[in-house]
mmCIF file of C-alpha atoms and ligand atoms in Angstrom:
data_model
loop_
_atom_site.group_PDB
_atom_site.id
_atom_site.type_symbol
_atom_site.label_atom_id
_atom_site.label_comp_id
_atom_site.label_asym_id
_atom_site.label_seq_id
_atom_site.Cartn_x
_atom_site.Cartn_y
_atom_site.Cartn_z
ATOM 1 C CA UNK D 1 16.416 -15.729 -30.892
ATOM 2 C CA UNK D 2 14.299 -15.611 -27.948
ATOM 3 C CA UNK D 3 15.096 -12.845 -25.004
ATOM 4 C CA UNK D 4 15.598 -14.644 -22.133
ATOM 5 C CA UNK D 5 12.473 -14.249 -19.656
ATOM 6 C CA UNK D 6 12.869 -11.132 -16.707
ATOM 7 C CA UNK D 7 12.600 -12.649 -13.658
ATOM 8 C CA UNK D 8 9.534 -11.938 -11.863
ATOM 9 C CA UNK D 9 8.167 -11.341 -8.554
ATOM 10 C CA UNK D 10 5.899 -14.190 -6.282
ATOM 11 C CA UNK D 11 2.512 -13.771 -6.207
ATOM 12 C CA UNK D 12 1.044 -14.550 -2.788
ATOM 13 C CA UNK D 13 -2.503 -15.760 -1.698
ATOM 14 C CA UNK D 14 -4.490 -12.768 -0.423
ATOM 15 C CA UNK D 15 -6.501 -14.356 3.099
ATOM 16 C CA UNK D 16 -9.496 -15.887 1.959
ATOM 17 C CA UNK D 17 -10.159 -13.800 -0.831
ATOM 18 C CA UNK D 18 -8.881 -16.458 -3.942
ATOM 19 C CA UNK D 19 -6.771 -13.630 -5.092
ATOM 20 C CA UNK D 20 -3.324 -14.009 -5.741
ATOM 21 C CA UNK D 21 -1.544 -10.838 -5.341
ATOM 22 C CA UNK D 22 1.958 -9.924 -6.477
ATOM 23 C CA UNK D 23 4.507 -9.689 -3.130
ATOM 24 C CA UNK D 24 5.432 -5.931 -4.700
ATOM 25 C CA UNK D 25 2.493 -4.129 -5.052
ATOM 26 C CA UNK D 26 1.877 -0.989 -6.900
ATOM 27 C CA UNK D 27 1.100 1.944 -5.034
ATOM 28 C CA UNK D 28 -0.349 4.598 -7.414
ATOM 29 C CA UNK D 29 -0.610 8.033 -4.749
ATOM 30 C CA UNK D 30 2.670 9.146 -6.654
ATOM 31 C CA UNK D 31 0.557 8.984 -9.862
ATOM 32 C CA UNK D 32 -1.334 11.742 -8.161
ATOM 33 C CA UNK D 33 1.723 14.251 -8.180
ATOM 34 C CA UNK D 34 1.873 13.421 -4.456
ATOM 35 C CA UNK D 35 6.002 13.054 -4.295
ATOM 36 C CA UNK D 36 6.283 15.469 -7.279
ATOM 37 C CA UNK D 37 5.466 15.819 -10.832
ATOM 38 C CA UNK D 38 4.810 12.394 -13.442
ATOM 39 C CA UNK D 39 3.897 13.136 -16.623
ATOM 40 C CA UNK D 40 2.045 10.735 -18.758
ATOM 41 C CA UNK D 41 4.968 9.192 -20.478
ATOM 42 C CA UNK D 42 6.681 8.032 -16.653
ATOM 43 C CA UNK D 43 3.097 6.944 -15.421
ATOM 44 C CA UNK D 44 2.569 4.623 -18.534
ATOM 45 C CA UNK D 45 6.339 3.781 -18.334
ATOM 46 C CA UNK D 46 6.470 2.893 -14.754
ATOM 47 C CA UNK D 47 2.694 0.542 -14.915
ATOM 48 C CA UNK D 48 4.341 -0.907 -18.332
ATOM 49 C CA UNK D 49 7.593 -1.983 -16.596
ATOM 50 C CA UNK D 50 5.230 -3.700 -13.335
ATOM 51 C CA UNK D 51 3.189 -5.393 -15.361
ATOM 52 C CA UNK D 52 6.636 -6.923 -17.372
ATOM 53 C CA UNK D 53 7.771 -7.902 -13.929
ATOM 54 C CA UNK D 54 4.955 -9.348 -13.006
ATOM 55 C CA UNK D 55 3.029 -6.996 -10.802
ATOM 56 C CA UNK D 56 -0.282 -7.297 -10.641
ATOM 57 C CA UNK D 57 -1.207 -5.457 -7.851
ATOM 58 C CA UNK D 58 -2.645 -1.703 -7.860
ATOM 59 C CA UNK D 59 -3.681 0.652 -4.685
ATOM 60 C CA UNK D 60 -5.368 3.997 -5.357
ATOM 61 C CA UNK D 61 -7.286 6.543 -3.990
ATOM 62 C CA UNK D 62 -9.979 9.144 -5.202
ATOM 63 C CA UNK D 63 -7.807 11.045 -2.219
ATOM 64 C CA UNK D 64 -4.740 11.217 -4.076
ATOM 65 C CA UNK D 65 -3.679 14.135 -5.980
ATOM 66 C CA UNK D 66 -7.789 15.025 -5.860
ATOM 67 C CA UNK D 67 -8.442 12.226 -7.586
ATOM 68 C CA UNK D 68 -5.884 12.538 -9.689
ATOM 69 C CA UNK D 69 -4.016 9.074 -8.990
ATOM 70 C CA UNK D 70 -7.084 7.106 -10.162
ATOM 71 C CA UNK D 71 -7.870 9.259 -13.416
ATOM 72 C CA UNK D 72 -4.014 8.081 -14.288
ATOM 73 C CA UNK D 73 -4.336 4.777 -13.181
ATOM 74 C CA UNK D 74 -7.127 4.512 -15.426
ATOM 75 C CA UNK D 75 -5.577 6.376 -18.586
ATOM 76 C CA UNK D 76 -2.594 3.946 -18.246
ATOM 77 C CA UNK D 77 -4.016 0.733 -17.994
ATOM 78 C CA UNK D 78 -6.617 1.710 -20.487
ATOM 79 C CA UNK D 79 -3.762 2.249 -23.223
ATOM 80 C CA UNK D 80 -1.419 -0.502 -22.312
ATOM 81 C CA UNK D 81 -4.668 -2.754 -22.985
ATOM 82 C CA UNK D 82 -3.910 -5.637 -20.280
ATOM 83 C CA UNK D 83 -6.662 -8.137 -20.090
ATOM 84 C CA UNK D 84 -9.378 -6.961 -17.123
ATOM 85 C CA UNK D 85 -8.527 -10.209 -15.525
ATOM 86 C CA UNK D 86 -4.567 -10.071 -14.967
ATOM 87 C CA UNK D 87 -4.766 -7.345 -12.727
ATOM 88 C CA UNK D 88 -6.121 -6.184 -9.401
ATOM 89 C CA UNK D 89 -7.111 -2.523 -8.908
ATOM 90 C CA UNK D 90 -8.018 -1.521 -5.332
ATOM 91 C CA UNK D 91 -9.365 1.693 -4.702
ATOM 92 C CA UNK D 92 -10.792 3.492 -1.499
ATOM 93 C CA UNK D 93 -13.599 5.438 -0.250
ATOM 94 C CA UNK D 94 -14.630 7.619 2.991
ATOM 95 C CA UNK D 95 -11.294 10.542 2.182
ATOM 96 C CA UNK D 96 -11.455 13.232 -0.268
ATOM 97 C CA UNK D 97 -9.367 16.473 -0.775
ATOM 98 C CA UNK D 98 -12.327 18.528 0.614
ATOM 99 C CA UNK D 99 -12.313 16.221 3.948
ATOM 100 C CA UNK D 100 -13.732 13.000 5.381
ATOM 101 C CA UNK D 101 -17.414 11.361 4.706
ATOM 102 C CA UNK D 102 -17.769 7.510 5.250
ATOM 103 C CA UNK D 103 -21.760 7.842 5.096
ATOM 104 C CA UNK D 104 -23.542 4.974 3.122
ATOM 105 C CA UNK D 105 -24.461 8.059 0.688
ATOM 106 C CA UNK D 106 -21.050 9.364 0.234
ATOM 107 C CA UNK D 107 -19.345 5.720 -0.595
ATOM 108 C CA UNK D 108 -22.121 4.844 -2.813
ATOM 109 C CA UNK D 109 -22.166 7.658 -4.966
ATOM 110 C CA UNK D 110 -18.146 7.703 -4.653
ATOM 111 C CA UNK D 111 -17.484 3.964 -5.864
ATOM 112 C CA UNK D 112 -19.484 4.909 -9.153
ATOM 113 C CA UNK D 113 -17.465 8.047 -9.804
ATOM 114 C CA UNK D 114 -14.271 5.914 -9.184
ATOM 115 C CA UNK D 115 -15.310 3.528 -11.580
ATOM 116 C CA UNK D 116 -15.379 6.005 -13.769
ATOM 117 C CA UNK D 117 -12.087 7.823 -13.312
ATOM 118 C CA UNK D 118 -10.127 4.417 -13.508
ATOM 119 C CA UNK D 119 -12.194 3.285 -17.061
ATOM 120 C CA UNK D 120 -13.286 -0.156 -15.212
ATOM 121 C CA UNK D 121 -16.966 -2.149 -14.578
ATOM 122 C CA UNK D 122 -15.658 -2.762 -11.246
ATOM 123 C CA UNK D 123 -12.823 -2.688 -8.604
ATOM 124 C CA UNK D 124 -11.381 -5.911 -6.707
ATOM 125 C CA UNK D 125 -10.819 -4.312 -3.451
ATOM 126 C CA UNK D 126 -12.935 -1.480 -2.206
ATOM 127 C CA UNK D 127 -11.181 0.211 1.115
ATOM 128 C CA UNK D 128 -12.744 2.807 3.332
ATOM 129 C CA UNK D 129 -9.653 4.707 3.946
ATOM 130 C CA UNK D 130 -7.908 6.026 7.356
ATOM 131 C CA UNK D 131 -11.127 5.004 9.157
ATOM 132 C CA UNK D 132 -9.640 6.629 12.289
ATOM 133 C CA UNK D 133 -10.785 9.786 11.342
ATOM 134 C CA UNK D 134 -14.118 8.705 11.096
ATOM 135 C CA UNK D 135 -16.797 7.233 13.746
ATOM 136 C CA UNK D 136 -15.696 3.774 14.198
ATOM 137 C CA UNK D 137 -18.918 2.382 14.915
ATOM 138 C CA UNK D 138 -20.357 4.332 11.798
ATOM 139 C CA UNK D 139 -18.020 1.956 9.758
ATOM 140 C CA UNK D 140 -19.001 -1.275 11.294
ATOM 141 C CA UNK D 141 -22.866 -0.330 11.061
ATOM 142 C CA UNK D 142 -22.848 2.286 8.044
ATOM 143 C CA UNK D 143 -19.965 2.112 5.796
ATOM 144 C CA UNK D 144 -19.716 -1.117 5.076
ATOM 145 C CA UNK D 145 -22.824 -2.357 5.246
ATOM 146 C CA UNK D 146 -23.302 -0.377 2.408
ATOM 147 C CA UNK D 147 -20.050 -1.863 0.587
ATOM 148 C CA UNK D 148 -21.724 -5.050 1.499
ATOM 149 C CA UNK D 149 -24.031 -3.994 -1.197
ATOM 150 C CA UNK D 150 -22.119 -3.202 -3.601
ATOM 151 C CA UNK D 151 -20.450 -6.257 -3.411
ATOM 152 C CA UNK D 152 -23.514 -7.767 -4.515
ATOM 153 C CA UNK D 153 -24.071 -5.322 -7.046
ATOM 154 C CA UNK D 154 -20.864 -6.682 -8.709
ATOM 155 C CA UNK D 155 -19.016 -3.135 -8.650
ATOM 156 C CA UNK D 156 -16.470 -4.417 -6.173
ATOM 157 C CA UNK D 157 -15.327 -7.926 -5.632
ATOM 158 C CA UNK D 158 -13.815 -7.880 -1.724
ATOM 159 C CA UNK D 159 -14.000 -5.046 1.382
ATOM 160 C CA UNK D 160 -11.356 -3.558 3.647
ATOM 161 C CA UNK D 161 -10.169 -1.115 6.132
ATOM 162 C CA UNK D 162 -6.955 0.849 5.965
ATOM 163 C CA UNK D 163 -5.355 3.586 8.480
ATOM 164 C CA UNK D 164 -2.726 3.703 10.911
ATOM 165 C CA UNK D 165 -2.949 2.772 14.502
ATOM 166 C CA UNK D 166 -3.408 -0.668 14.614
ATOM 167 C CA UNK D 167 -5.966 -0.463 17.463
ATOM 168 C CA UNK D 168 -8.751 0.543 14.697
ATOM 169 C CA UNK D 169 -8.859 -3.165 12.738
ATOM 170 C CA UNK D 170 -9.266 -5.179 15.624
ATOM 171 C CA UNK D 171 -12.181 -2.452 16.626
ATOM 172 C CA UNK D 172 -13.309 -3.443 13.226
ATOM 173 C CA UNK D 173 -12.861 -6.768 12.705
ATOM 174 C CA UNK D 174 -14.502 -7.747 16.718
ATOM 175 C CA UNK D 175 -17.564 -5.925 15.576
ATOM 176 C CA UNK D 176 -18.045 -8.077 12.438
ATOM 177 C CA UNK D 177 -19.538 -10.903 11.040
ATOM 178 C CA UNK D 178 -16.455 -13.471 10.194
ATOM 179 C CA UNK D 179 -16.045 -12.734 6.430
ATOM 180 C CA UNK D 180 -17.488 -9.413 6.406
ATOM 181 C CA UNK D 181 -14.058 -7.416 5.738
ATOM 182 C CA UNK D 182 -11.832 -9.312 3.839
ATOM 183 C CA UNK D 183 -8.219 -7.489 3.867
ATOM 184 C CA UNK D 184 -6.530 -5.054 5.854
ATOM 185 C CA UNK D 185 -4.335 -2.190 4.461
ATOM 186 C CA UNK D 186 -1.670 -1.438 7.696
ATOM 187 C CA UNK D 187 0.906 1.258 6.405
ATOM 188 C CA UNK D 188 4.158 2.852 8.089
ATOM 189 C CA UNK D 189 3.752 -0.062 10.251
ATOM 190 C CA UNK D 190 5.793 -3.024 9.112
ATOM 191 C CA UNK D 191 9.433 -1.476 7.854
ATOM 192 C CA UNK D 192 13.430 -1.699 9.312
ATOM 193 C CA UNK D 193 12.245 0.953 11.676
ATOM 194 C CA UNK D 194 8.660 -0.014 12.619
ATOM 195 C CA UNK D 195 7.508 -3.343 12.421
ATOM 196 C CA UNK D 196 4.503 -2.936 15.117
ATOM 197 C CA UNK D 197 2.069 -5.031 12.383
ATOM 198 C CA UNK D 198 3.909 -7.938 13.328
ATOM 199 C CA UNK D 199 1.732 -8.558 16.620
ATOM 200 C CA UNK D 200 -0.959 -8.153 15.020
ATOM 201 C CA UNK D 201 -0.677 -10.704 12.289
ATOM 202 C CA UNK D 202 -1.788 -14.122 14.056
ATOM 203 C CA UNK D 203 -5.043 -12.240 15.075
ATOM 204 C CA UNK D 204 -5.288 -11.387 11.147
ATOM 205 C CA UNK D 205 -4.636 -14.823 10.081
ATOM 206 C CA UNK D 206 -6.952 -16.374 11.819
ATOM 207 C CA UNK D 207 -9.669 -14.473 11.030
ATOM 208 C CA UNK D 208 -8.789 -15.364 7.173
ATOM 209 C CA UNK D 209 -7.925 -11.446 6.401
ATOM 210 C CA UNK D 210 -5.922 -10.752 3.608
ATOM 211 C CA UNK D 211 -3.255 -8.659 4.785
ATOM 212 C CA UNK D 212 -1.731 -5.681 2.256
ATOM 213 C CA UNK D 213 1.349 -3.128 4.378
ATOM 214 C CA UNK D 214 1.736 -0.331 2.832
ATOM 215 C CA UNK D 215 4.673 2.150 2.846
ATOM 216 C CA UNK D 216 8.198 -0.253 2.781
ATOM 217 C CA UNK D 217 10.038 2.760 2.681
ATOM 218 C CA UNK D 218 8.143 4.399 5.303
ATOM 219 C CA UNK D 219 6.839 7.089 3.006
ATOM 220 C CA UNK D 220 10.579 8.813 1.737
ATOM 221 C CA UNK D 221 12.061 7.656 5.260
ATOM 222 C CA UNK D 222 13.893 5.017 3.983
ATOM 223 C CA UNK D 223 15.267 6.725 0.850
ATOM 224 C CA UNK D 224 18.591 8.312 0.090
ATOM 225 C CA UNK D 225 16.537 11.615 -1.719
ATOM 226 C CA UNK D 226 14.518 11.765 1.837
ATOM 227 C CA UNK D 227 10.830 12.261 2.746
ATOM 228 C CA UNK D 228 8.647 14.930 1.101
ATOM 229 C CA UNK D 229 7.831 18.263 3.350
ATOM 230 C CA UNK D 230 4.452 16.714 4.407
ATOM 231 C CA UNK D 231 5.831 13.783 6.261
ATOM 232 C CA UNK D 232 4.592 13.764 9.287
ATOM 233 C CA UNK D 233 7.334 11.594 11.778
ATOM 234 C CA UNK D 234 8.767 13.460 14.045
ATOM 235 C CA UNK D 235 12.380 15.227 13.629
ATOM 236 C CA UNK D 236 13.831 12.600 15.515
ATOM 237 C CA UNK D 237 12.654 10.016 13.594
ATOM 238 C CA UNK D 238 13.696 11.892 10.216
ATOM 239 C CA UNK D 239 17.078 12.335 11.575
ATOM 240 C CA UNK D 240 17.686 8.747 12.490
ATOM 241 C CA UNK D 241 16.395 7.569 8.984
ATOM 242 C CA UNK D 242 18.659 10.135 7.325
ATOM 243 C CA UNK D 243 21.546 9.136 9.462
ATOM 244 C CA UNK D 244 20.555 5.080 8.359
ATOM 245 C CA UNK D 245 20.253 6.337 4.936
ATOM 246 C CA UNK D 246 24.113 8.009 4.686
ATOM 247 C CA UNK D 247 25.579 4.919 6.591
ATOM 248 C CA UNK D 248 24.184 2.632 3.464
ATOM 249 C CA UNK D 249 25.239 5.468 1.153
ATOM 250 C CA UNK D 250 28.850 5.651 2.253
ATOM 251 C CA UNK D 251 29.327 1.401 1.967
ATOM 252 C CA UNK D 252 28.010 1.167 -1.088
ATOM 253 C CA UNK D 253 24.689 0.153 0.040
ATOM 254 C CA UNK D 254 21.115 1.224 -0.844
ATOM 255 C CA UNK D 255 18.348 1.637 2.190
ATOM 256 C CA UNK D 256 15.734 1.149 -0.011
ATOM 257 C CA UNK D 257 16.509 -1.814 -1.142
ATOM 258 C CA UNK D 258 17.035 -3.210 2.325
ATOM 259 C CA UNK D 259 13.804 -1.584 3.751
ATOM 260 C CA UNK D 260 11.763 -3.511 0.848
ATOM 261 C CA UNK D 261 13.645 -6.768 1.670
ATOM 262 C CA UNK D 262 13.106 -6.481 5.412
ATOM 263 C CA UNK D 263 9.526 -6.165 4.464
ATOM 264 C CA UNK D 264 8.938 -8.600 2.043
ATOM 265 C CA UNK D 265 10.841 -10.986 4.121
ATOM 266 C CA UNK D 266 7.511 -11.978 6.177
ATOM 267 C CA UNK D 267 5.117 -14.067 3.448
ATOM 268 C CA UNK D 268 1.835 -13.557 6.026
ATOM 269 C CA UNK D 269 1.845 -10.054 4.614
ATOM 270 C CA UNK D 270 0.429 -10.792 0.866
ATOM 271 C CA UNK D 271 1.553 -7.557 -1.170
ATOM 272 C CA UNK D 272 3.915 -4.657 -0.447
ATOM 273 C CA UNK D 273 2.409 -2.066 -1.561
ATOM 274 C CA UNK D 274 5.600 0.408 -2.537
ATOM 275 C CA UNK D 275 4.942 3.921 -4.369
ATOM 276 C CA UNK D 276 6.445 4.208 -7.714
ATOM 277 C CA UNK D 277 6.604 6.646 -10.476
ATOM 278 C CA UNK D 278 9.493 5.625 -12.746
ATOM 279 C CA UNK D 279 10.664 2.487 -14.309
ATOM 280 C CA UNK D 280 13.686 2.833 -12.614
ATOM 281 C CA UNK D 281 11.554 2.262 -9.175
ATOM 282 C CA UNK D 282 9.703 -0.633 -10.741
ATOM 283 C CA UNK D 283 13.531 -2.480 -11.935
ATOM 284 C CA UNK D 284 15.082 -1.608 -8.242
ATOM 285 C CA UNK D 285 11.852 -3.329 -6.311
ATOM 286 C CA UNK D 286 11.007 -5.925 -8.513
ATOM 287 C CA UNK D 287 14.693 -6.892 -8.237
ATOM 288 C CA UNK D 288 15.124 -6.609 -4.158
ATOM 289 C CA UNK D 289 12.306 -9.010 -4.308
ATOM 290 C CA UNK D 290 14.315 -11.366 -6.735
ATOM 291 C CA UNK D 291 17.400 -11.195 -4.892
ATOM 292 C CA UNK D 292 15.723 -11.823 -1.767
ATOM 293 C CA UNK D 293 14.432 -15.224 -2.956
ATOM 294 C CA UNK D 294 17.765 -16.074 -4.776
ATOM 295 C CA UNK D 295 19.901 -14.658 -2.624
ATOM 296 C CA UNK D 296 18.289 -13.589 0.714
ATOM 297 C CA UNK D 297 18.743 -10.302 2.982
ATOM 298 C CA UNK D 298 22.392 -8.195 3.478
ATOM 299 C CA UNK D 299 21.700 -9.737 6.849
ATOM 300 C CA UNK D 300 24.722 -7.677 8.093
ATOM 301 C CA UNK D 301 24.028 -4.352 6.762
ATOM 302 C CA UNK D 302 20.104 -5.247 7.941
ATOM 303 C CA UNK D 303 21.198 -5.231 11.455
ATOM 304 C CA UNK D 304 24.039 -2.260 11.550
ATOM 305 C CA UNK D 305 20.942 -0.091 10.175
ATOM 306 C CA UNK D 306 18.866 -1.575 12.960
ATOM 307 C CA UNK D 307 21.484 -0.422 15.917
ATOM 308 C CA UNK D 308 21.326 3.093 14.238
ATOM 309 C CA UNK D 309 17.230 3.179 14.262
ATOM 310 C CA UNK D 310 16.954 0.920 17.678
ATOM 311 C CA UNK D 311 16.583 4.785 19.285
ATOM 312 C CA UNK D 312 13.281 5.073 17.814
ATOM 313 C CA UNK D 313 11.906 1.815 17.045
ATOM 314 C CA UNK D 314 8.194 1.660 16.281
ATOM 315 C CA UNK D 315 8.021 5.476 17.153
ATOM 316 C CA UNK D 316 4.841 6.882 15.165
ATOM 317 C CA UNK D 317 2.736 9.794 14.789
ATOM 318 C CA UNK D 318 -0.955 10.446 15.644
ATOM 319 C CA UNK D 319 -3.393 10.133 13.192
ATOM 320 C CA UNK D 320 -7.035 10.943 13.312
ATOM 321 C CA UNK D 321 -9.822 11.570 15.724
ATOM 322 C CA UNK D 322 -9.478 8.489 18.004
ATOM 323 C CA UNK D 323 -6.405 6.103 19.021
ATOM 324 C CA UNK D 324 -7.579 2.936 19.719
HETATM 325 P P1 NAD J 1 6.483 4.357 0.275
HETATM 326 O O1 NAD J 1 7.077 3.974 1.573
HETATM 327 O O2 NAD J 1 6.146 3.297 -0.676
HETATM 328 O O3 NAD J 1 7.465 5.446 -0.365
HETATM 329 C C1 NAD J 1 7.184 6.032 -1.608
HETATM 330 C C2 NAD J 1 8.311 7.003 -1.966
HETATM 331 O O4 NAD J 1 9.497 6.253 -2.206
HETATM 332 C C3 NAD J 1 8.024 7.747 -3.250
HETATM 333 O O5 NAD J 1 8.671 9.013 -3.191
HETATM 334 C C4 NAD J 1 8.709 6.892 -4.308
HETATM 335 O O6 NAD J 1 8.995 7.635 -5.446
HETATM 336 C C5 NAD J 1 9.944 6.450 -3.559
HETATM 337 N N1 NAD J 1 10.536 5.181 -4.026
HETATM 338 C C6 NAD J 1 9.915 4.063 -4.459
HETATM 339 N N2 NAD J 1 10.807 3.106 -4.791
HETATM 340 C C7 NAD J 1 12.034 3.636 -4.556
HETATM 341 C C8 NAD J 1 13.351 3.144 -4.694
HETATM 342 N N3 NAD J 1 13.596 1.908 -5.147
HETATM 343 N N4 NAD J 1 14.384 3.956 -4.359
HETATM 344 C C9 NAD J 1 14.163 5.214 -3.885
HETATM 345 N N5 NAD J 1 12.920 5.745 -3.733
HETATM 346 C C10 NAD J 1 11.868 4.955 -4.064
HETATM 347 O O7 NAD J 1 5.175 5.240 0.619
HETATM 348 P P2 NAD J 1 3.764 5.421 -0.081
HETATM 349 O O8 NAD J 1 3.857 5.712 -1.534
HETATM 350 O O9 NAD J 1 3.040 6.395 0.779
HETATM 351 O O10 NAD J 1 3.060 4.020 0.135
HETATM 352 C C11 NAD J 1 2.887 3.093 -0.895
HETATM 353 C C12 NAD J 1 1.444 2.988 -1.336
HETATM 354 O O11 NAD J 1 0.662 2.407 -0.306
HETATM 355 C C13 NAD J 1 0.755 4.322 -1.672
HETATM 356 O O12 NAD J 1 1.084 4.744 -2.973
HETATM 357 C C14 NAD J 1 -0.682 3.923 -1.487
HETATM 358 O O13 NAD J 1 -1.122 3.231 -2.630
HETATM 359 C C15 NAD J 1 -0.618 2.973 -0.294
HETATM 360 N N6 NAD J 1 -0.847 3.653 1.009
HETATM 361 C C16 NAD J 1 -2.087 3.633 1.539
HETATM 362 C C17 NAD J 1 -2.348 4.286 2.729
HETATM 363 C C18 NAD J 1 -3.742 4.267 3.309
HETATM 364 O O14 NAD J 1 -4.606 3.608 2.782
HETATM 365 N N7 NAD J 1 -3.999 4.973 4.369
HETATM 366 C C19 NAD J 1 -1.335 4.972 3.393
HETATM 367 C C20 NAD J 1 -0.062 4.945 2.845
HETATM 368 C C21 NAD J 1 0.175 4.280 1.652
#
């Protein structure tokens, strides 16, 4: 007899791109050792149990874990042998362990080393990444005029920007031709306790970008284990989320689950991208996103944790040379 099917998660229309990506997206920095160890058998386990659930979505980063993320990536999908055209890989360019470089040199060279690290002919989404630590205008003139080219070279299929203060995409986007970038990666920036992305999506929509937010769980914030040493919030904002995080503990509740409902609640953001490096992670996400189209959101819980965050709502951290 037949198993019965696993339900599945949506797959959402990426801007103008023609890409549909899954609503849960696979974000592959914990790949790169980034939260702690993975061996080989989690990292195949974990991209094995997203692709059964129908993920098809995959962010890396020749950044993470010193390019350690993509080499995995690549080893993984490589040996579960999915068909090239079932999945979407986007990678980045512009950040490296030894420091920044978004020259039209740098990405050029880097795209072709990615490619090789991740096993493929080319990437869907090529992103230069945190462009706040770089020379904005040097992006709009430079970078991706360059990516422009590889686009017609055929090693990547669509552009975009990623960082964190939201100032830097409109920079961006004013400064380009209409269809020049085609998504926007916003992280930390559209969870339970900071949801700023959410002026800035009419702007996105109608300039037909594809729009990815990164970070649901606002990077081990919005986790009952915590977030790694690293994280950079302040120890306000840890202590809230911590506080948030026992109050769900003690009914019964889990956070995360609630932070990756909250943010897959809004369907003009095409993919959460949530890091995961277990199968367990891959079950618990795909089904908060199953139970939020069956079911819908633990409204009540949703807003107690709410009244304990209110005290530092949208609070962030500085990040990179410029905060536009
Ligand atoms: P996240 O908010 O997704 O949190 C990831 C952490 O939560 C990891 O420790 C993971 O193991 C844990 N986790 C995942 N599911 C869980 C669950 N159900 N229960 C408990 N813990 C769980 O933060 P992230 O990984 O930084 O962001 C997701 C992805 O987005 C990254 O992997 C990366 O691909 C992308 N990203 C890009 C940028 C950028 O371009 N600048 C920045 C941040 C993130």
């Amino acid at each position: 007899m037949a198993l019965p099917a696993l339900p599945k998660v949506e797959l959402r229309e990426l801007g103008n791109t023609g890409l549909k990506l899954s609503c849960v997206g696979f974000g592959a920095s914990p790949l790169g050792n980034v939260f702690g160890p993975v061996s080989d058998d989690e990292a195949i386990g974990s991209v094995r149990e997203a692709f059964r659930r129908g993920i098809n979505f995959f962010d890396t980063s020749p950044y993470y874990g010193g390019t350690l993320s993509e080499k995995v990536l690549g080893k993984t999908l490589k040996a579960l042998g999915v068909p090239r055209s079932e999945y979407i890989v986007a990678t980045k360019c512009g950040r490296y362990a030894d420091g920044f470089d978004f020259s039209a040199d740098r990405v050029t060279k880097s795209i072709d080393e990615s490619l090789e690290r991740l096993q493929l002919d080319y990437v869907d989404i090529l992103q230069c990444h945190d462009i706040e630590f770089g020379s904005l205008d040097q992006i709009i003139n430079e970078t991706i005029p360059a990516l422009k080219k590889l686009k017609e070279a055929g090693k990547i299929r669509f552009i975009g920007i990623t960082g964190l203060p939201l100032g830097i995409f409109t920079y961006v986007l004013d400064r380009v031709p209409p269809g020049t970038v085609d998504v926007v990666l916003s992280y930390c920036h559209y969870g339970i306790n900071d949801s700023a992305l959410e002026d800035l999506l009419p702007y996105l929509k109608s300039k037909g970008v594809g729009v990815i937010s990164a970070s649901p769980l606002a990077m081990g914030l919005l986790t009952e284990g915590g977030p790694p040493e690293w994280h950079p919030a302040s120890a306000e904002l840890k202590s809230a989320c911590r506080a948030a995080a026992v109050y769900c503990k003690e009914r019964g509740k889990n956070i995360s689950k609630l932070a990756m409902q909250y943010s897959l609640s809004n369907k003009d953001i095409s993919s959460v991208l949530v890091g995961m490096n277990s199968i367990k992670q891959v079950e618990e996400n795909v089904a908060a996103a199953v139970e939020l189209e069956t079911v819908g959101k633990d409204e009540k819980t949703l807003a107690e944790v709410e009244a304990i965050l209110k005290p530092v709502k949208n609070q962030t951290w500085s990040s990179g040379i410029q905060q536009s």
